[in-house]
Short mmCIF file of N, CA and C in Angstrom, two decimals:
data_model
loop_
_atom_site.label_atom_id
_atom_site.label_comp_id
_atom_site.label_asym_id
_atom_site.label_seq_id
_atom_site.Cartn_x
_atom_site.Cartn_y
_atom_site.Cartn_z
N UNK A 23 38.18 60.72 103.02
CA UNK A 23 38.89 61.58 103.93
C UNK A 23 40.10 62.14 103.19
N UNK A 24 40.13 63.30 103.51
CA UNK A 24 41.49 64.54 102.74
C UNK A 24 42.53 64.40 103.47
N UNK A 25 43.53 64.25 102.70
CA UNK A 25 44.89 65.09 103.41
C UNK A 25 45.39 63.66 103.95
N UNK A 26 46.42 63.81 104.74
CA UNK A 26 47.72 62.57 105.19
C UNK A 26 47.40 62.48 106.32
N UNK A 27 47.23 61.02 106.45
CA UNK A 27 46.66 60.24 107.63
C UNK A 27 48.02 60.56 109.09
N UNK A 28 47.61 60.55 110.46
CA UNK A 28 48.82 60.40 111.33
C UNK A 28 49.03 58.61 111.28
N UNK A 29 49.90 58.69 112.00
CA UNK A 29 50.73 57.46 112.56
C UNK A 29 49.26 56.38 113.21
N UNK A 30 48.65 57.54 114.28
CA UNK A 30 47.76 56.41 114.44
C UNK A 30 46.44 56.09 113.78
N UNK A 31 46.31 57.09 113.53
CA UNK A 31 44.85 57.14 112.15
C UNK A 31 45.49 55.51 111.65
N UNK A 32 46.38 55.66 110.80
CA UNK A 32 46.94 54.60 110.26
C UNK A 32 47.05 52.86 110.54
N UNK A 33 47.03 53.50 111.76
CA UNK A 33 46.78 52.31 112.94
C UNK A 33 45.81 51.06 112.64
N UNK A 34 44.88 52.14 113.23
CA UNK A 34 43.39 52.20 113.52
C UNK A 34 43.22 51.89 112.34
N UNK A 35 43.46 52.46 111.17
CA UNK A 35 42.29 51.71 109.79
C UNK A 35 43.01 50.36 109.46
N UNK A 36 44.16 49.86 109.80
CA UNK A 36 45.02 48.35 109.91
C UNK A 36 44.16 47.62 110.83
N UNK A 37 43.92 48.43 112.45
CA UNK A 37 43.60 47.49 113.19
C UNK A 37 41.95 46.78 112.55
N UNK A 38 41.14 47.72 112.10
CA UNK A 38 39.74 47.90 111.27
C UNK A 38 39.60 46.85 109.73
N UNK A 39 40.73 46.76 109.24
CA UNK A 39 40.66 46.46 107.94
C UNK A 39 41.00 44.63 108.24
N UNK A 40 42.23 44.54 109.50
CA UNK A 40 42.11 43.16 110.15
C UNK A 40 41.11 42.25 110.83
N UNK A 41 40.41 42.94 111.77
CA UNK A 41 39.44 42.58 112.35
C UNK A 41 37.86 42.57 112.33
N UNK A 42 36.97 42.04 112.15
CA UNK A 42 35.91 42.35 111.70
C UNK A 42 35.12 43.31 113.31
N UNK A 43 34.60 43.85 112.91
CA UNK A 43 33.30 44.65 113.92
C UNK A 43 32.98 43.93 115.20
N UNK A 44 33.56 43.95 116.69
CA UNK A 44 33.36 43.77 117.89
C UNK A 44 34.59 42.21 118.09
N UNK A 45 35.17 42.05 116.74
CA UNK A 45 35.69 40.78 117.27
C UNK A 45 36.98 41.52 118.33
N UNK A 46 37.57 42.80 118.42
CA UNK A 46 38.26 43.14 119.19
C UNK A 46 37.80 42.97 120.90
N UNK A 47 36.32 43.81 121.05
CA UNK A 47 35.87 43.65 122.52
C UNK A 47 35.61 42.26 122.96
N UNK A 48 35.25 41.63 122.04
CA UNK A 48 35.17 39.57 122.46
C UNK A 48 36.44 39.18 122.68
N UNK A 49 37.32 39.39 122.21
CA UNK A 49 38.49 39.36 122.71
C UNK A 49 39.50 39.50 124.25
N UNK A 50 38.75 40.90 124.17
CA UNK A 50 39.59 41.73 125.41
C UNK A 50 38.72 41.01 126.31
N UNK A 51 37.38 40.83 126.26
CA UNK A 51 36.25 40.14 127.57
C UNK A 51 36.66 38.91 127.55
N UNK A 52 37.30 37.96 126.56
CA UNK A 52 37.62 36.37 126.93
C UNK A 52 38.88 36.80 127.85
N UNK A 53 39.91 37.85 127.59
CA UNK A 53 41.03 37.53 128.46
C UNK A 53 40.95 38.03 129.44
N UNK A 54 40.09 39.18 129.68
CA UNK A 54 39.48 39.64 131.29
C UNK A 54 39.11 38.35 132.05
N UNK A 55 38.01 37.48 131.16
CA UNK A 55 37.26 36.47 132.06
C UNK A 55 38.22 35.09 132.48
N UNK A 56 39.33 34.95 131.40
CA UNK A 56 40.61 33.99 132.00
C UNK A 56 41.11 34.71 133.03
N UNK A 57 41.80 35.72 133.10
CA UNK A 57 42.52 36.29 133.95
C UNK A 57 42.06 36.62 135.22
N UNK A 58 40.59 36.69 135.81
CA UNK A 58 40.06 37.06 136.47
C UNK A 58 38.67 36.25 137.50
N UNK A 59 39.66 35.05 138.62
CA UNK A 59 37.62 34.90 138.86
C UNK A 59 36.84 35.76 139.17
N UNK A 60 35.33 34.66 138.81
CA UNK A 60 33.79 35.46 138.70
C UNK A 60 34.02 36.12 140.07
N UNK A 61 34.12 37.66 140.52
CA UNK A 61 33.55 38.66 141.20
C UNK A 61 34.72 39.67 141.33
N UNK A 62 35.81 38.79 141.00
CA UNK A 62 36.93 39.89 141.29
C UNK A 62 37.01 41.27 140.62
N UNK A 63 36.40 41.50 139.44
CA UNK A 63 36.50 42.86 138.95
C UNK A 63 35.64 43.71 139.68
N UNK A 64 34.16 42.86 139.87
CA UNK A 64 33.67 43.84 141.03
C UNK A 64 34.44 44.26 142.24
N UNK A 65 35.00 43.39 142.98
CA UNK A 65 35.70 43.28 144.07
C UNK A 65 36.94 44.44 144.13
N UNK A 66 37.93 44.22 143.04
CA UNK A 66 38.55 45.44 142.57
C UNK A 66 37.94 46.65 142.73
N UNK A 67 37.26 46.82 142.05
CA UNK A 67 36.51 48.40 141.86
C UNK A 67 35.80 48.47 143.09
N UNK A 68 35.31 48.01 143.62
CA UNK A 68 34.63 48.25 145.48
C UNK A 68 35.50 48.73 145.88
N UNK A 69 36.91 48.17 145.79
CA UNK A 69 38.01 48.74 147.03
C UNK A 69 38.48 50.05 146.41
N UNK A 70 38.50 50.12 144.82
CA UNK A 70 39.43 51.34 144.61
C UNK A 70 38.32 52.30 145.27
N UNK A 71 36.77 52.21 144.56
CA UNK A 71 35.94 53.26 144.87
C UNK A 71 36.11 53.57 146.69
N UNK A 72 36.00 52.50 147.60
CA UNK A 72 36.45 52.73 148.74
C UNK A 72 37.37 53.21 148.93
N UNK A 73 38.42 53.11 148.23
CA UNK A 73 39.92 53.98 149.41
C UNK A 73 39.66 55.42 148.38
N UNK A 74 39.28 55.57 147.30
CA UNK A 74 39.32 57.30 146.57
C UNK A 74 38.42 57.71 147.49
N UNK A 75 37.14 57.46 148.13
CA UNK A 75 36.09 57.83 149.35
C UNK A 75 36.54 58.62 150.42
N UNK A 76 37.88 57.30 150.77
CA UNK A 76 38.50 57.16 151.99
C UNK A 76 39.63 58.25 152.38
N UNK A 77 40.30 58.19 151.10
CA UNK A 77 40.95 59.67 150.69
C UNK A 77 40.88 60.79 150.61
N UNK A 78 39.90 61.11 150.44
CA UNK A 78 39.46 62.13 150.61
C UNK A 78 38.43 62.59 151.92
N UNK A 79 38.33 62.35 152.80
CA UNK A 79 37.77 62.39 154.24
C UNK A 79 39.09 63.33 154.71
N UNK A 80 38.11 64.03 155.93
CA UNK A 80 38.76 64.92 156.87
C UNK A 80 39.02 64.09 158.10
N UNK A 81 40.01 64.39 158.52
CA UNK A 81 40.81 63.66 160.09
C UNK A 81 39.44 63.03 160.74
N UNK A 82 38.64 63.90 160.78
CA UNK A 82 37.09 63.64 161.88
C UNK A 82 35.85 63.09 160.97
N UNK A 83 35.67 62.62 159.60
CA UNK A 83 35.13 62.28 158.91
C UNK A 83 36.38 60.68 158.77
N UNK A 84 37.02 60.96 158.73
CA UNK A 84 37.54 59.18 158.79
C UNK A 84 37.32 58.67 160.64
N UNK A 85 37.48 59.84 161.37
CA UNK A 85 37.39 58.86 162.77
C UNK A 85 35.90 57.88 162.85
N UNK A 86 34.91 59.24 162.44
CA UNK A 86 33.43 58.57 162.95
C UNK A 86 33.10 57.47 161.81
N UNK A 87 33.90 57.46 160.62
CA UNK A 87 33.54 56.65 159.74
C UNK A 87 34.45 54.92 160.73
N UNK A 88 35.75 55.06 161.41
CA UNK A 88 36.32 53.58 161.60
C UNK A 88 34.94 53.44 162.91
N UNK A 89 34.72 54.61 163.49
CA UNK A 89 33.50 53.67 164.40
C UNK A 89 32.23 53.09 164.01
N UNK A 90 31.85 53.87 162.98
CA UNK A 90 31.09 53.29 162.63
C UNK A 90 31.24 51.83 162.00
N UNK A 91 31.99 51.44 161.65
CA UNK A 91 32.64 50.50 161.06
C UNK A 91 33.08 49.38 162.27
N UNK A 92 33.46 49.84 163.45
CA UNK A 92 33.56 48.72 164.67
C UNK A 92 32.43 48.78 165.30
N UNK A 93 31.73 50.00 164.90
CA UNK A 93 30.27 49.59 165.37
C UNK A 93 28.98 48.52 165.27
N UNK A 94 29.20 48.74 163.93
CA UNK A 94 28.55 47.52 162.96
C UNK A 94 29.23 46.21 162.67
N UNK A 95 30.26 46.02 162.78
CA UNK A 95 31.06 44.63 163.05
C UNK A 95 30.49 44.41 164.48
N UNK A 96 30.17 45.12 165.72
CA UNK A 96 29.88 44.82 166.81
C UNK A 96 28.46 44.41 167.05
N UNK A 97 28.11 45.14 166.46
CA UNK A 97 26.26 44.46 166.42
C UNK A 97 26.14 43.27 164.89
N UNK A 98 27.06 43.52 164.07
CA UNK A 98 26.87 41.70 163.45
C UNK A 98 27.11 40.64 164.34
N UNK A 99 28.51 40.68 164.92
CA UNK A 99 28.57 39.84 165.67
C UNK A 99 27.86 39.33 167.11
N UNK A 100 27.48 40.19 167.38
CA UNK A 100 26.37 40.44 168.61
C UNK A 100 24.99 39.39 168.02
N UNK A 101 24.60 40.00 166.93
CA UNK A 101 23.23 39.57 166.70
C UNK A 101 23.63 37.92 165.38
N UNK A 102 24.89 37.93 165.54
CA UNK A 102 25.06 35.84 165.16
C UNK A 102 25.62 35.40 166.54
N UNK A 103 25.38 36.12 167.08
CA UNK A 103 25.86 35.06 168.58
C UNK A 103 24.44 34.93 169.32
N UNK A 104 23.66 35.92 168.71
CA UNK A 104 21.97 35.60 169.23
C UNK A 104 21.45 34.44 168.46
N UNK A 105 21.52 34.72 167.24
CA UNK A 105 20.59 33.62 166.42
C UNK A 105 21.69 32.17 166.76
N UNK A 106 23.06 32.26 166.70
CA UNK A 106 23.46 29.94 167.21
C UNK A 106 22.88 30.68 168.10
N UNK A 107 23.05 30.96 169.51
CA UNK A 107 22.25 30.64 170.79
C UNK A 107 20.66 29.88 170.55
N UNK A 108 20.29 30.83 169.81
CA UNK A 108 18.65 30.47 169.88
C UNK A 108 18.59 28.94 168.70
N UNK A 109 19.71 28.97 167.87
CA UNK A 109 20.08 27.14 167.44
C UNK A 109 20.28 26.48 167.77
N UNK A 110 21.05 26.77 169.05
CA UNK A 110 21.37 25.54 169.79
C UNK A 110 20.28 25.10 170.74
N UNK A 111 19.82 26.03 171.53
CA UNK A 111 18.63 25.76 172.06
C UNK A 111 17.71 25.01 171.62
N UNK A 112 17.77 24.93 170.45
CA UNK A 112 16.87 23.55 169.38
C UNK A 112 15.52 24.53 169.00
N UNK A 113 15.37 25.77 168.49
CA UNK A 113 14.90 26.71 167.88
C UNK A 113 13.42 26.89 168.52
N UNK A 114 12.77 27.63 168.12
CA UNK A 114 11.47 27.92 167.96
C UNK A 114 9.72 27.02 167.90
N UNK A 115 9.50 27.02 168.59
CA UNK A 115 7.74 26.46 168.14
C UNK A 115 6.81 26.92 169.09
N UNK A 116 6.28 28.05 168.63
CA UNK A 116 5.37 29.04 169.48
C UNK A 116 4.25 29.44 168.24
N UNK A 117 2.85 28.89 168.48
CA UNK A 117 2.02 28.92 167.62
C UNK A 117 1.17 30.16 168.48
N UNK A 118 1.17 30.80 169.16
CA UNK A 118 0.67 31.94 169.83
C UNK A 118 1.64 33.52 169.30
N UNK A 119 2.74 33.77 168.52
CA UNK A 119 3.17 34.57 167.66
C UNK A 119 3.41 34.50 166.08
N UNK A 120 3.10 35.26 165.60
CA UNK A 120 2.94 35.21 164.04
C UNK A 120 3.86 35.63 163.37
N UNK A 121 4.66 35.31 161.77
CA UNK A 121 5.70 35.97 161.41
C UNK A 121 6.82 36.08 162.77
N UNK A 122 7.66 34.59 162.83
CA UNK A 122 8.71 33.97 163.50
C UNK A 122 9.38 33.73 162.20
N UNK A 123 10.82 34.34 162.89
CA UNK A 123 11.39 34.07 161.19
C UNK A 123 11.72 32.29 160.86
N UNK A 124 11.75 32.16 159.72
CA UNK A 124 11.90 30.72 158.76
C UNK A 124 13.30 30.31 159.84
N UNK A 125 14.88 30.88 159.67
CA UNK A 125 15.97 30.45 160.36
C UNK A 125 15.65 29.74 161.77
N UNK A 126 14.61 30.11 162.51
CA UNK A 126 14.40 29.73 163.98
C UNK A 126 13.39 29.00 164.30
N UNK A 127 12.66 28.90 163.47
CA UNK A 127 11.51 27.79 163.22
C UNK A 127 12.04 26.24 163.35
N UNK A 128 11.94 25.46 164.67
CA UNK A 128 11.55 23.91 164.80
C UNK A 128 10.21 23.49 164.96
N UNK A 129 9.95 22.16 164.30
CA UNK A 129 9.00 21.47 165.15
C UNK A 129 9.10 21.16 166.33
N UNK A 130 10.55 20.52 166.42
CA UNK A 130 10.36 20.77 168.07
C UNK A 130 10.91 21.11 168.96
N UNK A 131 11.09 22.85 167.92
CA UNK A 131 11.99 23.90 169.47
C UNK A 131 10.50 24.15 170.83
N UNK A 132 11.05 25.33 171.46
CA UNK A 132 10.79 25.54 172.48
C UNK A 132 9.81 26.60 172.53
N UNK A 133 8.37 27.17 173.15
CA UNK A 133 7.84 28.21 173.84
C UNK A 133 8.87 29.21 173.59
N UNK A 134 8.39 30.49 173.63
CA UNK A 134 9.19 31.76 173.58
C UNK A 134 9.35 31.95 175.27
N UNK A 135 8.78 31.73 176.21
CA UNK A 135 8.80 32.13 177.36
C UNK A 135 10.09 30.97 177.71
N UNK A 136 9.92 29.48 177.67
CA UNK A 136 11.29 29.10 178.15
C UNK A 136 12.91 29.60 177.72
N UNK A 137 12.67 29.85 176.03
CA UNK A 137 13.79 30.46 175.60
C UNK A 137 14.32 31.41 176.46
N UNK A 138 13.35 32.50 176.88
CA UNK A 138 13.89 33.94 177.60
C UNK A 138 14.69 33.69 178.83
N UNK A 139 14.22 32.15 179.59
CA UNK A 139 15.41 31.85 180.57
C UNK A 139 16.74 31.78 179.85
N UNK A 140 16.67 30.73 179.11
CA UNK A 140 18.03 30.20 178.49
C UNK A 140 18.73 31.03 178.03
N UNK A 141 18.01 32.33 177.59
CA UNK A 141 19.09 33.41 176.39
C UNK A 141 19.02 34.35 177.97
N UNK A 142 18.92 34.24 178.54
CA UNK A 142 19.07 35.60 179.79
C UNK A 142 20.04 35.24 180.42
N UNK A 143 20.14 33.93 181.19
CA UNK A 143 21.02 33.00 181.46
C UNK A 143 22.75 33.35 180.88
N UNK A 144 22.55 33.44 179.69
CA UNK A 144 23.84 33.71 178.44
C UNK A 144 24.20 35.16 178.07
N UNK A 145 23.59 35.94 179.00
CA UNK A 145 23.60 37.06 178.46
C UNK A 145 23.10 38.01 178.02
N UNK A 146 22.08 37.78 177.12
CA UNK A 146 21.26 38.55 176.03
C UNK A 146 20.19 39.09 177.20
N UNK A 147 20.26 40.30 177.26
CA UNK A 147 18.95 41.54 177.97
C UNK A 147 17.46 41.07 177.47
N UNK A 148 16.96 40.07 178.03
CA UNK A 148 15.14 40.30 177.50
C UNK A 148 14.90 39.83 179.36
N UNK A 149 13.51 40.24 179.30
CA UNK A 149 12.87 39.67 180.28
C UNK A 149 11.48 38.83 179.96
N UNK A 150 11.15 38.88 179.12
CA UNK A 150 9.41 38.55 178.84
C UNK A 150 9.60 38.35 177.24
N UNK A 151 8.67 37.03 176.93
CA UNK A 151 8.37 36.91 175.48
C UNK A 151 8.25 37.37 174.61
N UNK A 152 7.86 39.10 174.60
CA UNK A 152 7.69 39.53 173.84
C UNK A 152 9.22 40.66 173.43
N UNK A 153 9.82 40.71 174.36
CA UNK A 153 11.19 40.92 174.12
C UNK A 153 11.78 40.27 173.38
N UNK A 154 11.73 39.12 173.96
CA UNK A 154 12.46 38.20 172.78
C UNK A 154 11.84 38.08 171.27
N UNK A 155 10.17 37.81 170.94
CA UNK A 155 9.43 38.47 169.67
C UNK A 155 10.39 39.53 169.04
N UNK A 156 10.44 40.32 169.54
CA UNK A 156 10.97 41.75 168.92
C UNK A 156 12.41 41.57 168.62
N UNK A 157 13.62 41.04 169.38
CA UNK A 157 14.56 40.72 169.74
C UNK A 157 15.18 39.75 168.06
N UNK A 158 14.25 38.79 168.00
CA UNK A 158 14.07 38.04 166.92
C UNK A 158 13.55 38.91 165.33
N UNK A 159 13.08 39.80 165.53
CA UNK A 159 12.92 40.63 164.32
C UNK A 159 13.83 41.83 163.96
N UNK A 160 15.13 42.20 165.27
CA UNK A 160 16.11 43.02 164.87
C UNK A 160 16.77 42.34 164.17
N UNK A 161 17.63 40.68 165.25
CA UNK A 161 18.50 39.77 164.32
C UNK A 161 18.43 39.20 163.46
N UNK A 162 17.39 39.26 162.73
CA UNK A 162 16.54 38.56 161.57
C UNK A 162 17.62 39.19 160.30
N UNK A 163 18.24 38.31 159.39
CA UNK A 163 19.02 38.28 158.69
C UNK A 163 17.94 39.15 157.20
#
């Protein structure tokens, strides 16, 4: 190479002539991985990418976005207050429906037809077994 190196050219062939080839990035990744527990850099970057998202939304593009957002907190919580119900009840054993999910499966839960008293009883909208069938394949994790 011709001619007079800058300040950092200069640098750079010090930092090069010290260190051998990648021992710099093994470096910088051991003190990322001290400095940082396992998920937090993901975790970081989720939120920045979320609020630059978030930032940029119009008045009415952030409203329907927080409902949607208490919307879906409302049906999580909705549909884990279905599945303990149907745990506590002491789960599932109905050999007359197929593909019952694994979570609700006892030997020795209950008929789907007695359940539909107990969860109607508490709240939850079914009338007939097969409501509840179906009911069991929305909340299905």
């Amino acid at each position: 190479m011709g001619g007079k190196q800058t300040p950092s050219q200069k640098a750079w062939a010090t930092i090069r002539e010290r260190y051998p080839k990648g021992e710099l990035s093994r470096r910088a990744w051991k003190t990322i991985r001290e400095k940082y527990p396992p998920g937090e850099l993901a975790r970081r970057a989720y939120k920045t990418r979320r609020h630059n998202q978030i930032m940029q939304m119009t008045d009415e593009e952030y409203e329907d976005y927080i409902l949607q957002q208490i919307d879906r907190e409302y049906v999580t919580a909705e549909h884990k207050r279905i599945r303990d119900l149907i745990r506590q009840a002491g789960g599932i054993s109905d050999h007359d429906y197929e593909d019952i999910p694994t979570w609700c499966k006892r030997k020795d839960g209950q008929p789907l037809d007695v359940l539909v008293s107990e969860l109607a009883g508490d709240g939850v909208p079914i009338t007939c077994a097969d409501d509840l069938y179906q009911l069991l394949q929305e909340v299905s994790p």
